[in-house]
Amino acid sequence: MDKLQIAGGIALEGEVRVSGAKNATLPILAGALLAEGPVTIGNVPHLQDVTTTIELLGRMGVTVTLDEHMRIEVDASTIRECFAPYDLVKTMRASILVLGPLLARFGHADVSLPGGCAIGARPVNIHVAGLQALGAAIHIEGGYIRARAERLRGTRLVLDTVTVTGTENLMMAATLAEGTTVIENAAREPEVVDLALFLNRMGAKISGAGTDRIAIEGVRQLRGVHYDVLPDRIEGGTYLVAGAITAGRVRIKNTRPEHLEAVIMKLREAGAQVGCGDSWVEVDMRGRRPRAIDVRTAPYPAFPTDMQAQFAALDAVADGVGTVVETIFENRFMHMLEMRRMGAEIRLEGNTAIIHGVQRLTAAPVMATDLRASASLVLAGLVAEGQTEIERIYHIDRGYETIEEKLAQLGARIRRVPH
Ligand code: EPU
């Protein structure tokens, strides 16, 4: 397993191009199962989770081809079985996203039930209950969700909790249902909107995506199209924090500033100057130490749980005391314990972390535990005194395209060493 070695202490400076969004690519790849003809997808990030999804589709018999520009063509006409096996689902929970499309298009799906995960229990009861309300017969048997339906029937769904992949799964299933489906308390994340735009281009009739009420008028069939995935707001936000934490100046390109509002607000509160254009954001913290800030995670458009760990790293070296409250996942504080090993002063009380900023962190061997936790350790390593070594970086490769190259481009002393 590879490791990352980071020699801290360099103020980052320069520009970095944001890749396509992981959390839009995964549902869009699953959504391609709904089309009668081949679908091509552009701006796809080169990530382990994308590779896993391609493998999942391939095992079902779907023809997936990839060109050198990471454009993926998905042709579901060759599908042999509607089956997502445990060995893939256990490595990537987002595999659950094939459930809705398979059921809607082919009338049956057997998808392994994801288990717990490093950041929380993450049940999929809302996905299952929603599909049942749409008329599916579902049995949980031998660790698998076994779903059957002749043709789904549109209905009104009120989601118990705001769930991103739950909203996406149900929205995809409803595209081919008979009649109209309304999803109340829907997730408003930009990735949900991107999926809806993709499905509409295929011929779906979805309105209201981006609000908490999405209406889907079912159609008979969907066609193959080309679609470019939106930029990754979490990857972009992570590089902005990298600029701020190192007291540097970093510009992210190929981004949508409007998707980063909550993050930009917090960077400004921390004392950074932030400028935006149509497709770029620049953070400037030169010559200053960040001020401690408080964050509380909540569904979009509020502060994202996927940026919580990165801001915890910022607070760890900030002036003052900051609190981080995690309201989405019950166990998303593993990075706090690792950062303590680098000298961070963090106290945990339930879902709240109280962080007393220190003047400097010191390098230590640390372990990545999940994707965003790993990103926060990289950020801490960028400012720590000495050489930080991060193990288990396969977590980072799930969601950050060539992170060491992008950071090196900004001046960081970082390298990947094979283990
Ligand atoms: N929940 C339920 N029942 C369900 C579904 C969700 O109780 O059936 C709960 C969850 O346990 C959690 C809350 O609802 O407490 C919200 O979870 P959500 O379903 O929104 O999370 P998700 O769809 O599994 C996506 C992203 C995550 C991101 C969350 C929250 C993808 C592929 N994953 O997960 O991304 O943290 O939304 O924004 O879109 C990441 O990229 O590092 C990552 C974990």
Tab-separated table of C-alpha atoms in Angstrom, residues 133-334:
chain	number	residue	atom	x	y	z
A	133	ALA	CA	-43.976	2.966	-2.104
A	134	LEU	CA	-43.373	3.066	-5.864
A	135	GLY	CA	-44.780	-0.471	-6.008
A	136	ALA	CA	-41.707	-2.690	-5.764
A	137	ALA	CA	-41.773	-5.967	-3.853
A	138	ILE	CA	-38.603	-6.043	-1.786
A	139	HIS	CA	-37.173	-8.779	0.411
A	140	ILE	CA	-33.967	-8.636	2.350
A	141	GLU	CA	-32.489	-12.098	2.142
A	142	GLY	CA	-28.997	-13.440	2.693
A	143	GLY	CA	-27.613	-9.918	2.976
A	144	TYR	CA	-29.148	-8.886	-0.357
A	145	ILE	CA	-31.917	-6.490	-1.283
A	146	ARG	CA	-34.047	-8.476	-3.719
A	147	ALA	CA	-36.369	-6.107	-5.561
A	148	ARG	CA	-39.033	-6.923	-8.154
A	149	ALA	CA	-41.596	-4.785	-10.002
A	150	GLU	CA	-43.601	-5.035	-13.225
A	151	ARG	CA	-43.666	-1.283	-13.778
A	152	LEU	CA	-43.181	1.152	-10.935
A	153	ARG	CA	-46.112	3.508	-10.203
A	154	GLY	CA	-45.637	7.176	-9.439
A	155	THR	CA	-46.573	8.328	-5.957
A	156	ARG	CA	-45.842	11.019	-3.363
A	157	LEU	CA	-42.805	10.291	-1.219
A	158	VAL	CA	-41.925	12.188	1.953
A	159	LEU	CA	-38.376	11.316	2.926
A	160	ASP	CA	-37.761	10.868	6.675
A	161	THR	CA	-34.263	12.360	6.430
A	162	VAL	CA	-32.574	14.368	3.721
A	163	THR	CA	-30.529	11.749	1.878
A	164	VAL	CA	-28.405	12.440	-1.169
A	165	THR	CA	-28.092	8.977	-2.724
A	166	GLY	CA	-31.605	8.120	-1.491
A	167	THR	CA	-33.027	11.071	-3.434
A	168	GLU	CA	-30.939	10.076	-6.467
A	169	ASN	CA	-31.988	6.421	-6.385
A	170	LEU	CA	-35.682	7.277	-6.118
A	171	MET	CA	-35.468	10.017	-8.749
A	172	MET	CA	-33.860	7.573	-11.189
A	173	ALA	CA	-36.412	4.860	-10.430
A	174	ALA	CA	-39.284	7.294	-10.949
A	175	THR	CA	-38.148	8.375	-14.431
A	176	LEU	CA	-39.625	5.226	-15.986
A	177	ALA	CA	-42.586	4.827	-13.597
A	178	GLU	CA	-46.194	5.093	-14.671
A	179	GLY	CA	-47.506	8.517	-13.675
A	180	THR	CA	-45.957	11.246	-11.580
A	181	THR	CA	-43.758	10.899	-8.507
A	182	VAL	CA	-43.154	13.724	-6.073
A	183	ILE	CA	-40.222	13.544	-3.677
A	184	GLU	CA	-40.696	15.820	-0.663
A	185	ASN	CA	-37.783	16.655	1.650
A	186	ALA	CA	-35.462	15.869	-1.253
A	187	ALA	CA	-31.720	16.556	-1.050
A	188	ARG	CA	-30.763	19.834	-2.779
A	189	GLU	CA	-27.088	19.064	-3.430
A	190	PRO	CA	-25.648	20.237	-6.783
A	191	GLU	CA	-24.882	16.574	-7.573
A	192	VAL	CA	-28.622	15.797	-7.409
A	193	VAL	CA	-29.236	18.662	-9.845
A	194	ASP	CA	-26.482	17.398	-12.162
A	195	LEU	CA	-28.058	13.949	-12.217
A	196	ALA	CA	-31.474	15.470	-12.975
A	197	LEU	CA	-30.006	17.491	-15.868
A	198	PHE	CA	-28.407	14.334	-17.232
A	199	LEU	CA	-31.652	12.354	-16.943
A	200	ASN	CA	-33.648	15.160	-18.552
A	201	ARG	CA	-31.240	15.208	-21.458
A	202	MET	CA	-31.979	11.484	-21.833
A	203	GLY	CA	-35.675	12.374	-22.079
A	204	ALA	CA	-36.799	12.258	-18.453
A	205	LYS	CA	-39.295	14.818	-17.165
A	206	ILE	CA	-37.913	16.036	-13.860
A	207	SER	CA	-38.615	19.431	-12.338
A	208	GLY	CA	-37.681	21.019	-9.040
A	209	ALA	CA	-34.210	19.460	-8.646
A	210	GLY	CA	-32.229	21.785	-6.380
A	211	THR	CA	-35.303	22.411	-4.225
A	212	ASP	CA	-36.701	20.110	-1.566
A	213	ARG	CA	-39.600	19.079	-3.818
A	214	ILE	CA	-38.747	17.168	-6.968
A	215	ALA	CA	-41.478	16.082	-9.395
A	216	ILE	CA	-40.851	13.328	-11.918
A	217	GLU	CA	-43.337	12.559	-14.657
A	218	GLY	CA	-42.663	9.010	-15.775
A	219	VAL	CA	-41.830	8.290	-19.427
A	220	ARG	CA	-41.751	5.031	-21.399
A	221	GLN	CA	-38.086	5.086	-22.289
A	222	LEU	CA	-34.897	7.111	-22.130
A	223	ARG	CA	-32.285	7.564	-24.848
A	224	GLY	CA	-28.492	7.589	-24.948
A	225	VAL	CA	-26.798	11.025	-24.779
A	226	HIS	CA	-23.483	12.729	-24.030
A	227	TYR	CA	-23.082	14.529	-20.703
A	228	ASP	CA	-20.200	16.327	-18.968
A	229	VAL	CA	-20.085	15.968	-15.186
A	230	LEU	CA	-19.996	19.122	-13.042
A	231	PRO	CA	-16.800	20.103	-11.156
A	232	ASP	CA	-16.109	18.656	-7.718
A	233	ARG	CA	-16.969	21.266	-5.073
A	234	ILE	CA	-15.382	19.238	-2.284
A	235	GLU	CA	-12.093	18.741	-4.117
A	236	GLY	CA	-12.066	22.464	-4.948
A	237	GLY	CA	-12.904	23.415	-1.366
A	238	THR	CA	-10.095	21.208	-0.082
A	239	TYR	CA	-7.512	23.075	-2.208
A	240	LEU	CA	-8.886	26.394	-0.967
A	241	VAL	CA	-8.336	25.257	2.611
A	242	ALA	CA	-4.835	24.116	1.587
A	243	GLY	CA	-4.141	27.693	0.488
A	244	ALA	CA	-5.550	29.153	3.696
A	245	ILE	CA	-3.914	26.759	6.139
A	246	THR	CA	-0.443	27.285	4.627
A	247	ALA	CA	-0.872	31.097	4.608
A	248	GLY	CA	-0.578	30.990	0.832
A	249	ARG	CA	-2.566	31.998	-2.235
A	250	VAL	CA	-4.383	29.351	-4.274
A	251	ARG	CA	-6.728	29.724	-7.201
A	252	ILE	CA	-9.003	26.856	-8.202
A	253	LYS	CA	-10.060	26.750	-11.859
A	254	ASN	CA	-12.916	24.970	-13.611
A	255	THR	CA	-15.184	25.325	-10.603
A	256	ARG	CA	-18.667	26.691	-9.856
A	257	PRO	CA	-18.244	29.332	-7.135
A	258	GLU	CA	-21.971	29.279	-6.377
A	259	HIS	CA	-21.617	25.707	-5.082
A	260	LEU	CA	-18.971	26.786	-2.591
A	261	GLU	CA	-20.866	29.577	-0.826
A	262	ALA	CA	-20.838	28.047	2.664
A	263	VAL	CA	-17.151	27.171	2.344
A	264	ILE	CA	-16.198	30.632	1.077
A	265	MET	CA	-18.103	32.259	3.940
A	266	LYS	CA	-16.145	30.222	6.459
A	267	LEU	CA	-12.825	31.013	4.766
A	268	ARG	CA	-13.653	34.725	4.987
A	269	GLU	CA	-14.567	34.315	8.649
A	270	ALA	CA	-11.158	32.723	9.131
A	271	GLY	CA	-9.619	35.904	7.779
A	272	ALA	CA	-8.883	34.913	4.181
A	273	GLN	CA	-9.447	37.200	1.242
A	274	VAL	CA	-11.538	35.314	-1.273
A	275	GLY	CA	-12.139	36.421	-4.848
A	276	CYS	CA	-14.394	34.728	-7.407
A	277	GLY	CA	-14.936	34.795	-11.155
A	278	ASP	CA	-17.300	32.807	-13.369
A	279	SER	CA	-15.382	29.587	-13.013
A	280	TRP	CA	-12.651	30.273	-10.446
A	281	VAL	CA	-12.179	31.055	-6.781
A	282	GLU	CA	-9.008	32.387	-5.203
A	283	VAL	CA	-8.092	32.334	-1.553
A	284	ASP	CA	-5.356	34.618	-0.223
A	285	MET	CA	-4.081	34.212	3.333
A	286	ARG	CA	-0.520	35.403	2.791
A	287	GLY	CA	1.216	36.697	5.871
A	288	ARG	CA	-1.658	35.819	8.209
A	289	ARG	CA	-2.605	33.117	10.631
A	290	PRO	CA	-6.191	31.866	10.263
A	291	ARG	CA	-8.711	32.794	12.959
A	292	ALA	CA	-10.578	29.912	14.598
A	293	ILE	CA	-14.096	29.402	13.265
A	294	ASP	CA	-17.163	27.361	14.202
A	295	VAL	CA	-18.776	25.027	11.712
A	296	ARG	CA	-21.903	22.926	11.886
A	297	THR	CA	-22.576	20.414	9.127
A	298	ALA	CA	-26.001	20.167	7.509
A	299	PRO	CA	-27.479	19.291	4.109
A	300	TYR	CA	-26.813	21.652	1.178
A	301	PRO	CA	-26.780	24.649	0.937
A	302	ALA	CA	-25.433	24.636	4.530
A	303	PHE	CA	-21.887	23.661	5.412
A	304	PRO	CA	-21.057	20.211	3.935
A	305	THR	CA	-20.054	17.258	6.100
A	306	ASP	CA	-17.513	16.438	3.382
A	307	MET	CA	-15.587	19.661	4.267
A	308	GLN	CA	-15.748	19.264	8.053
A	309	ALA	CA	-12.428	17.443	8.476
A	310	GLN	CA	-10.556	19.981	6.342
A	311	PHE	CA	-11.833	22.902	8.436
A	312	ALA	CA	-10.938	20.986	11.603
A	313	ALA	CA	-7.342	20.958	10.331
A	314	LEU	CA	-7.576	24.720	9.755
A	315	ASP	CA	-8.885	25.252	13.294
A	316	ALA	CA	-6.071	23.084	14.659
A	317	VAL	CA	-3.531	25.774	13.740
A	318	ALA	CA	-5.805	28.819	13.972
A	319	ASP	CA	-5.755	31.650	16.460
A	320	GLY	CA	-8.408	30.922	19.099
A	321	VAL	CA	-10.908	28.157	19.817
A	322	GLY	CA	-13.187	26.720	17.154
A	323	THR	CA	-15.947	24.141	17.361
A	324	VAL	CA	-16.972	21.608	14.768
A	325	VAL	CA	-20.422	20.054	15.100
A	326	GLU	CA	-21.127	17.031	12.902
A	327	THR	CA	-24.868	16.450	12.476
A	328	ILE	CA	-24.945	14.083	9.475
A	329	PHE	CA	-22.738	11.117	10.405
A	330	GLU	CA	-22.295	9.832	13.953
A	331	ASN	CA	-18.680	8.720	13.689
A	332	ARG	CA	-16.922	11.200	11.469
A	333	PHE	CA	-14.206	12.334	13.894
A	334	MET	CA	-11.456	9.755	13.348
